[in-house]
Short mmCIF file of C-alpha atoms in Angstrom, two decimals:
data_model
loop_
_atom_site.label_atom_id
_atom_site.label_comp_id
_atom_site.label_asym_id
_atom_site.label_seq_id
_atom_site.Cartn_x
_atom_site.Cartn_y
_atom_site.Cartn_z
CA UNK A 193 149.46 119.24 112.26
CA UNK A 194 152.97 120.08 110.43
CA UNK A 195 153.02 123.69 108.78
CA UNK A 196 153.83 123.69 105.13
CA UNK A 197 157.33 124.90 104.39
CA UNK A 198 157.47 128.40 102.76
CA UNK A 199 157.74 128.24 99.18
CA UNK A 200 161.18 129.34 98.03
CA UNK A 201 161.58 132.53 95.73
CA UNK A 202 164.28 133.08 93.13
CA UNK A 203 164.35 136.44 91.33
CA UNK A 204 165.74 137.47 88.14
CA UNK A 205 167.81 140.92 87.69
CA UNK A 206 164.56 142.38 85.95
CA UNK A 207 162.32 141.13 88.66
CA UNK A 208 164.62 142.38 91.53
CA UNK A 209 164.63 145.77 89.88
CA UNK A 210 161.02 146.25 89.24
CA UNK A 211 160.14 145.00 92.68
CA UNK A 212 162.58 147.49 94.33
CA UNK A 213 161.05 150.23 92.29
CA UNK A 214 157.58 149.22 93.39
CA UNK A 215 158.65 148.69 97.14
CA UNK A 216 160.47 152.04 97.52
CA UNK A 217 158.80 154.33 95.00
CA UNK A 218 157.36 157.52 96.20
CA UNK A 219 153.92 157.15 93.96
CA UNK A 220 153.25 153.35 94.54
CA UNK A 221 150.07 152.57 95.97
CA UNK A 222 150.29 150.94 99.54
CA UNK A 223 149.18 147.49 98.61
CA UNK A 224 151.37 147.10 95.87
CA UNK A 225 154.37 148.58 98.06
CA UNK A 226 153.64 145.63 100.62
CA UNK A 227 153.21 142.97 98.16
CA UNK A 228 156.63 143.81 96.73
CA UNK A 229 158.27 143.93 99.97
CA UNK A 230 157.07 140.65 101.02
CA UNK A 231 158.42 139.09 97.78
CA UNK A 232 161.76 140.63 98.27
CA UNK A 233 161.98 139.56 101.85
CA UNK A 234 161.07 136.17 100.87
CA UNK A 235 163.77 136.08 98.05
CA UNK A 236 166.13 136.69 100.88
CA UNK A 237 165.21 133.33 102.49
CA UNK A 238 163.31 134.91 105.35
CA UNK A 239 160.49 132.82 106.84
CA UNK A 240 156.91 133.51 106.44
CA UNK A 241 156.47 134.62 110.20
CA UNK A 242 159.67 136.78 110.11
CA UNK A 243 158.57 138.30 106.69
CA UNK A 244 155.19 139.15 108.33
CA UNK A 245 156.72 141.15 111.34
CA UNK A 246 159.02 143.15 109.02
CA UNK A 247 156.10 143.85 106.43
CA UNK A 248 153.66 144.67 109.35
CA UNK A 249 150.98 142.29 107.96
CA UNK A 250 149.66 138.78 109.01
CA UNK A 251 151.52 135.86 108.29
CA UNK A 252 148.52 134.42 105.95
CA UNK A 253 148.91 137.58 103.96
CA UNK A 254 152.64 136.90 103.48
CA UNK A 255 151.70 133.15 102.73
CA UNK A 256 149.38 134.14 99.95
CA UNK A 257 151.34 136.55 98.13
CA UNK A 258 154.64 134.39 98.54
CA UNK A 259 152.63 131.27 97.09
CA UNK A 260 151.13 133.42 94.01
CA UNK A 261 154.36 134.86 92.98
CA UNK A 262 155.90 131.42 93.25
CA UNK A 263 153.37 130.24 90.77
CA UNK A 264 152.91 133.09 88.29
CA UNK A 265 155.60 135.70 89.02
CA UNK A 266 155.26 139.30 88.74
CA UNK A 267 151.68 139.38 87.15
CA UNK A 268 150.01 137.48 90.23
CA UNK A 269 150.71 140.81 92.56
CA UNK A 270 147.59 142.48 90.98
CA UNK A 271 144.42 141.93 92.34
CA UNK A 272 142.34 139.24 90.53
CA UNK A 273 139.24 140.14 88.47
CA UNK A 274 136.20 139.90 90.49
CA UNK A 275 132.78 139.07 89.10
CA UNK A 276 130.97 141.70 91.20
CA UNK A 277 127.11 142.64 90.64
CA UNK A 278 125.63 141.80 87.20
CA UNK A 279 125.46 145.03 84.89
CA UNK A 280 122.22 146.63 85.35
CA UNK A 281 122.32 148.39 81.92
CA UNK A 282 123.52 146.70 78.59
CA UNK A 283 125.74 147.95 76.17
CA UNK A 284 123.11 148.96 73.66
CA UNK A 285 121.50 151.03 76.23
CA UNK A 286 124.45 153.06 76.96
CA UNK A 287 125.03 153.48 73.11
CA UNK A 288 121.46 154.66 72.92
CA UNK A 289 121.83 157.46 75.67
CA UNK A 290 125.34 158.61 74.14
CA UNK A 291 123.55 158.89 70.80
CA UNK A 292 120.68 160.71 72.27
CA UNK A 293 123.05 163.48 73.97
CA UNK A 294 124.78 163.94 70.65
CA UNK A 295 121.21 165.07 68.97
CA UNK A 296 119.89 168.65 69.30
CA UNK A 297 117.06 168.77 71.83
CA UNK A 298 114.81 170.23 69.05
CA UNK A 299 115.51 167.35 66.80
CA UNK A 300 114.45 164.96 69.45
CA UNK A 301 111.20 166.84 70.10
CA UNK A 302 112.39 168.19 73.51
CA UNK A 303 111.63 172.04 74.06
CA UNK A 304 114.98 172.65 75.36
CA UNK A 305 118.03 174.57 73.93
CA UNK A 306 120.64 172.12 75.53
CA UNK A 307 120.80 168.86 77.29
CA UNK A 308 121.50 168.29 80.90
CA UNK A 309 122.13 164.79 82.70
CA UNK A 310 118.67 165.05 84.47
CA UNK A 311 116.89 165.61 81.36
CA UNK A 312 118.77 163.20 79.27
CA UNK A 313 117.80 160.52 81.98
CA UNK A 314 113.94 161.59 81.84
CA UNK A 315 114.25 161.43 78.13
CA UNK A 316 115.79 158.02 78.08
CA UNK A 317 113.16 156.55 80.33
CA UNK A 318 110.22 158.41 78.30
CA UNK A 319 111.67 156.71 75.19
CA UNK A 320 111.79 153.39 77.05
CA UNK A 321 115.49 152.99 76.74
CA UNK A 322 115.52 152.02 80.44
CA UNK A 323 112.92 151.51 82.98
CA UNK A 324 114.75 153.87 85.33
CA UNK A 325 118.00 155.91 85.00
CA UNK A 326 119.53 158.27 87.25
CA UNK A 327 121.38 161.56 86.09
CA UNK A 328 124.55 160.33 87.86
CA UNK A 329 124.65 157.28 85.64
CA UNK A 330 124.32 159.30 82.64
CA UNK A 331 127.04 161.60 83.67
CA UNK A 332 129.33 158.72 84.09
CA UNK A 333 128.42 157.34 80.80
CA UNK A 334 129.09 160.70 79.04
CA UNK A 335 132.26 161.13 80.86
CA UNK A 336 133.68 158.06 79.15
CA UNK A 337 133.67 159.71 75.86
CA UNK A 338 133.96 163.42 77.14
CA UNK A 339 130.49 164.16 75.87
CA UNK A 340 129.26 167.38 77.19
CA UNK A 341 125.93 168.51 75.69
CA UNK A 342 125.61 171.13 78.13
CA UNK A 343 128.19 173.39 76.87
CA UNK A 344 128.33 175.28 73.37
CA UNK A 345 130.82 177.15 71.49
CA UNK A 346 130.06 179.93 69.01
CA UNK A 347 131.49 180.16 65.50
CA UNK A 348 131.17 182.00 62.17
CA UNK A 349 131.53 181.59 58.42
CA UNK A 350 133.84 183.77 56.77
CA UNK A 351 131.56 185.40 53.95
CA UNK A 352 133.92 187.74 52.55
CA UNK A 353 134.87 186.39 49.09
CA UNK A 354 138.12 188.58 49.30
CA UNK A 355 139.23 187.29 52.65
CA UNK A 356 142.52 185.93 51.42
CA UNK A 357 143.76 189.20 49.57
CA UNK A 358 142.49 191.57 52.38
CA UNK A 359 143.85 189.25 55.14
CA UNK A 360 147.34 189.13 53.30
CA UNK A 361 147.21 192.97 52.83
CA UNK A 362 146.77 193.47 56.69
CA UNK A 363 149.31 190.97 57.65
CA UNK A 364 151.99 192.34 55.03
CA UNK A 365 151.66 195.88 56.66
CA UNK A 366 152.26 194.20 60.22
CA UNK A 367 155.39 192.87 58.43
CA UNK A 368 156.20 196.41 57.20
CA UNK A 369 155.60 195.52 53.61
CA UNK A 370 152.91 197.18 51.13
CA UNK A 371 152.15 195.77 47.90
CA UNK A 372 155.34 193.89 47.58
CA UNK A 373 157.70 196.61 48.58
CA UNK A 374 159.19 197.23 52.16
CA UNK A 375 157.72 200.21 54.02
CA UNK A 376 160.25 203.21 54.51
CA UNK A 377 161.26 204.87 57.81
CA UNK A 378 158.80 207.71 57.13
CA UNK A 379 155.63 205.20 56.53
CA UNK A 380 153.68 204.17 59.49
CA UNK A 381 150.99 201.73 60.37
CA UNK A 382 148.36 202.56 62.87
CA UNK A 383 145.67 199.97 63.92
CA UNK A 384 142.36 201.85 65.22
CA UNK A 385 138.93 200.93 66.44
CA UNK A 386 136.25 201.81 69.01
CA UNK A 387 135.43 200.22 72.25
CA UNK A 388 131.69 200.82 72.68
CA UNK A 389 129.46 201.09 75.75
CA UNK A 390 131.93 201.38 78.57
CA UNK A 391 129.55 201.89 81.37
CA UNK A 392 129.82 203.74 84.77
CA UNK A 393 128.13 201.38 87.23
CA UNK A 394 127.61 202.84 90.79
CA UNK A 395 127.55 199.72 93.08
CA UNK A 396 125.19 200.09 95.85
CA UNK A 397 127.73 199.02 98.32
CA UNK A 398 131.42 199.44 98.44
CA UNK A 399 133.79 196.83 96.68
CA UNK A 400 135.40 194.93 99.53
CA UNK A 401 139.23 194.21 99.13
CA UNK A 402 140.52 190.54 98.74
CA UNK A 403 141.99 188.81 102.01
CA UNK A 404 143.32 185.45 102.86
CA UNK A 405 141.50 182.81 101.05
CA UNK A 406 138.86 185.35 100.06
CA UNK A 407 138.43 186.81 96.36
CA UNK A 408 137.35 190.53 96.02
CA UNK A 409 133.66 191.10 96.60
CA UNK A 410 131.70 193.25 94.20
CA UNK A 411 128.08 194.02 94.90
CA UNK A 412 125.53 192.82 92.21
CA UNK A 413 123.28 195.78 92.39
CA UNK A 414 124.26 199.00 90.66
CA UNK A 415 122.97 202.11 89.61
CA UNK A 416 123.63 203.35 86.15
CA UNK A 417 126.05 206.32 85.57
CA UNK A 418 125.85 206.41 81.63
CA UNK A 419 128.15 204.92 79.12
CA UNK A 420 130.80 206.31 76.58
CA UNK A 421 132.91 205.11 74.05
CA UNK A 422 136.68 204.78 73.95
CA UNK A 423 138.47 205.21 70.49
CA UNK A 424 142.07 204.30 70.33
CA UNK A 425 144.80 204.18 67.59
CA UNK A 426 147.81 201.96 68.03
CA UNK A 427 151.06 202.47 66.08
CA UNK A 428 152.10 198.97 65.42
CA UNK A 429 155.67 199.35 64.89
CA UNK A 430 156.38 202.09 67.60
CA UNK A 431 154.30 201.01 70.59
CA UNK A 432 152.20 204.41 70.63
CA UNK A 433 148.77 204.66 71.57
CA UNK A 434 146.51 207.59 71.02
CA UNK A 435 142.87 207.55 72.70
CA UNK A 436 139.98 209.65 73.21
CA UNK A 437 136.66 209.38 74.73
CA UNK A 438 133.24 210.28 73.21
CA UNK A 439 129.59 210.08 74.25
CA UNK A 440 128.88 207.57 71.33
CA UNK A 441 130.61 206.00 68.13
CA UNK A 442 130.20 207.56 64.88
CA UNK A 443 131.78 209.24 61.91
CA UNK A 444 132.76 212.49 63.69
CA UNK A 445 134.31 210.93 66.64
CA UNK A 446 136.40 208.70 64.31
CA UNK A 447 137.39 211.85 62.28
CA UNK A 448 138.38 213.39 65.36
CA UNK A 449 140.67 210.40 66.45
CA UNK A 450 142.27 210.51 62.96
CA UNK A 451 142.62 214.27 63.34
CA UNK A 452 144.46 213.95 66.90
CA UNK A 453 146.97 211.41 65.42
CA UNK A 454 147.65 213.05 62.05
CA UNK A 455 148.01 216.74 63.18
CA UNK A 456 151.15 215.23 65.19
CA UNK A 457 154.58 214.67 64.21
CA UNK A 458 155.88 212.32 62.41
CA UNK A 459 152.43 211.46 61.12
CA UNK A 460 151.67 214.82 59.67
CA UNK A 461 154.89 214.99 57.43
CA UNK A 462 155.03 211.27 56.82
CA UNK A 463 154.98 209.91 53.32
CA UNK A 464 152.13 207.31 54.00
CA UNK A 465 150.18 206.41 57.19
CA UNK A 466 147.99 203.14 56.83
CA UNK A 467 145.04 203.10 59.13
CA UNK A 468 143.81 199.45 59.68
CA UNK A 469 140.26 199.36 60.47
CA UNK A 470 137.16 196.91 60.81
CA UNK A 471 134.07 197.41 58.75
CA UNK A 472 132.14 199.24 61.65
CA UNK A 473 129.86 202.07 60.59
CA UNK A 474 132.14 204.78 61.51
CA UNK A 475 134.45 203.80 58.77
CA UNK A 476 132.97 201.43 56.55
CA UNK A 477 133.44 201.21 52.80
CA UNK A 478 134.82 203.47 50.02
CA UNK A 479 133.11 206.50 51.43
CA UNK A 480 135.31 206.27 54.42
CA UNK A 481 138.28 205.81 52.51
CA UNK A 482 137.54 209.06 50.43
CA UNK A 483 136.52 210.90 53.54
CA UNK A 484 139.91 210.09 55.23
CA UNK A 485 141.94 210.87 51.89
CA UNK A 486 140.17 214.23 51.47
CA UNK A 487 141.12 215.11 55.08
CA UNK A 488 144.64 213.87 55.31
CA UNK A 489 146.14 212.96 51.75
CA UNK A 490 149.05 210.81 53.10
CA UNK A 491 146.58 208.68 55.01
CA UNK A 492 145.47 205.42 53.46
CA UNK A 493 142.47 203.44 55.06
CA UNK A 494 142.77 199.67 54.91
CA UNK A 495 139.84 197.41 56.00
CA UNK A 496 140.03 194.12 57.54
CA UNK A 497 138.09 191.32 55.83
CA UNK A 498 134.35 191.15 56.93
CA UNK A 499 133.83 189.34 60.23
CA UNK A 500 137.62 189.27 60.81
CA UNK A 501 138.03 192.20 63.15
CA UNK A 502 140.20 189.93 65.17
CA UNK A 503 143.14 190.86 62.69
CA UNK A 504 143.12 194.13 63.92
CA UNK A 505 145.75 194.31 66.68
CA UNK A 506 144.33 197.16 68.63
CA UNK A 507 141.76 194.56 69.71
CA UNK A 508 144.64 193.35 71.81
CA UNK A 509 144.94 196.46 73.52
CA UNK A 510 141.11 196.87 74.15
CA UNK A 511 141.28 193.26 75.97
CA UNK A 512 143.86 194.73 78.20
CA UNK A 513 141.90 197.66 79.00
CA UNK A 514 138.89 195.50 79.63
CA UNK A 515 140.79 193.07 81.99
CA UNK A 516 142.84 195.67 83.79
CA UNK A 517 140.83 198.90 83.93
CA UNK A 518 137.17 198.43 83.41
CA UNK A 519 136.44 195.13 85.12
CA UNK A 520 135.00 194.90 87.80
CA UNK A 521 133.04 197.92 86.66
CA UNK A 522 132.73 200.30 89.72
CA UNK A 523 132.67 203.90 89.04
CA UNK A 524 130.33 206.48 90.35
CA UNK A 525 130.06 208.56 87.02
CA UNK A 526 131.54 208.82 83.51
CA UNK A 527 134.15 211.28 84.64
CA UNK A 528 135.64 208.47 87.11
CA UNK A 529 135.79 206.23 83.90
CA UNK A 530 137.84 208.80 82.04
CA UNK A 531 140.14 209.63 85.05
CA UNK A 532 140.97 205.81 85.31
CA UNK A 533 141.78 205.56 81.68
CA UNK A 534 144.04 208.60 81.30
CA UNK A 535 145.75 207.50 84.66
CA UNK A 536 146.56 204.01 83.52
CA UNK A 537 147.69 205.02 80.07
CA UNK A 538 149.99 207.79 81.61
CA UNK A 539 151.42 205.50 84.04
CA UNK A 540 151.69 201.98 82.86
CA UNK A 541 154.78 201.26 80.85
CA UNK A 542 154.45 199.19 77.65
CA UNK A 543 156.88 197.70 75.30
CA UNK A 544 156.85 197.48 71.53
CA UNK A 545 155.82 194.46 69.50
CA UNK A 546 158.21 195.15 66.74
CA UNK A 547 161.64 193.30 66.79
CA UNK A 548 164.65 195.31 67.99
CA UNK A 549 164.84 198.27 70.58
CA UNK A 550 162.70 201.33 70.31
CA UNK A 551 162.50 204.64 72.15
CA UNK A 552 160.07 204.96 75.14
CA UNK A 553 156.43 204.93 74.00
CA UNK A 554 154.56 208.29 74.08
CA UNK A 555 150.59 207.96 75.51
CA UNK A 556 148.23 210.27 74.25
CA UNK A 557 144.39 210.75 75.43
CA UNK A 558 141.82 213.58 74.72
CA UNK A 559 138.81 214.52 76.92
CA UNK A 560 135.44 215.05 75.08
CA UNK A 561 135.15 218.84 74.25
CA UNK A 562 138.85 219.35 74.07
CA UNK A 563 139.21 219.85 70.34
CA UNK A 564 140.62 223.43 70.84
CA UNK A 565 143.22 222.27 73.16
CA UNK A 566 146.46 220.79 72.01
CA UNK A 567 146.54 217.08 73.18
CA UNK A 568 148.50 216.27 76.20
CA UNK A 569 151.75 214.29 75.00
CA UNK A 570 154.34 213.17 77.66
CA UNK A 571 157.50 211.09 77.89
CA UNK A 572 158.03 209.34 81.25
CA UNK A 573 154.53 210.89 82.28
CA UNK A 574 154.00 211.99 86.13
CA UNK A 575 151.81 210.24 88.36
CA UNK A 576 147.89 210.60 87.90
CA UNK A 577 147.69 213.15 90.80
CA UNK A 578 149.72 215.52 88.68
CA UNK A 579 147.84 215.19 85.60
CA UNK A 580 145.49 218.21 84.67
CA UNK A 581 141.94 217.86 85.82
CA UNK A 582 138.89 217.37 83.23
CA UNK A 583 137.38 220.49 81.59
CA UNK A 584 134.65 222.13 83.99
CA UNK A 585 132.10 221.64 81.23
CA UNK A 586 132.40 217.95 80.85
CA UNK A 587 129.41 216.06 81.84
CA UNK A 588 128.36 212.30 81.77
CA UNK A 589 125.69 211.69 79.11
CA UNK A 590 123.03 210.38 81.79
CA UNK A 591 122.60 211.02 85.46
CA UNK A 592 125.75 209.67 87.31
CA UNK A 593 124.11 208.72 90.66
CA UNK A 594 122.60 205.53 91.73
CA UNK A 595 118.77 205.60 91.27
CA UNK A 596 118.11 202.69 93.75
CA UNK A 597 116.41 203.93 96.61
CA UNK A 598 118.27 201.73 99.00
CA UNK A 599 121.94 202.81 97.78
CA UNK A 600 123.46 203.97 100.54
CA UNK A 601 126.89 204.67 98.65
CA UNK A 602 125.04 207.08 96.42
CA UNK A 603 124.00 208.99 99.41
CA UNK A 604 127.45 209.21 100.69
CA UNK A 605 128.82 210.09 97.14
CA UNK A 606 126.41 213.16 96.94
#
């Protein structure tokens, strides 16, 4: 029986360019690459047998794709649509499950806080949307529209009626402007706040260092060693941070922080020092404004809008402290927490957020009970080992050893 002659292939310049790109592209799928090579070889006048040898496929494969290209061109090199198995669920059923996922569970009568794929599948069957439905099918349907009912994000209404003028006042201070006039060289902007409840958690087993393909491991079980508050004041335009620790927050610790800053130069003799604070109980309302003005006549307390403490730049500093100093929390007692804070502030270089150059920043931190001693102020500070030790009368607010009977580390530390 005579063999049918090979179909002649004639390529245009555009087709040749696209076929070469597919045949030699690094990201081309293997099947598309083989089909493009078959057509290119056939366009050179090669026989089907010769083309099959060079492409590494069966001669029937060459005959198939050569004939399809001769009939329909480039669009014929993709797979044809196959009927496959009939759909098990209708479009209406898919839409009903997606609509159910977009409802709150309590609105649907389910005693849940959030939907999960297995729960959605059970609810769909209970509502007779489908006779049987798997969680993987629900997950695939939701993924088509990026619906993730098991996740949630919190948000808050800004209820302060004077949000705009208060926010503008704070942002103007960051831009060195106050009531429409630029600030002078003897006027300063300080951002202050408290970081509450820094705990000393004595892990019952030592933390394991990271290794190859292994993250650092921190034991989950811990003993409570008390908690303290860290108060900080950040000079926005000169990259200075003043901090102190206290057993708890309140009016007296905050006023001690202001005294720590305002008793030093250049703030003591400055024309005005603007203190940007949120609406915490330690410095809330007009009483706090009058209290600070009575203690330091050149100090002006400026509040952020209610529920807008994120406008306070010292929150950025507290975020760095949380990520770099406190977490993961593994301290034997509160004295070790304060040691870590002092050593980090004394040895970590920082840069000003203002434009232009500025002198090296000065970092200051006070111990609890050290009000009678002048604060430690250093430029280019020494290593942590050269820093003075905490006062002898300093004690944590609670017992600083692990209370777990099986805590071996606490016994070693004692």
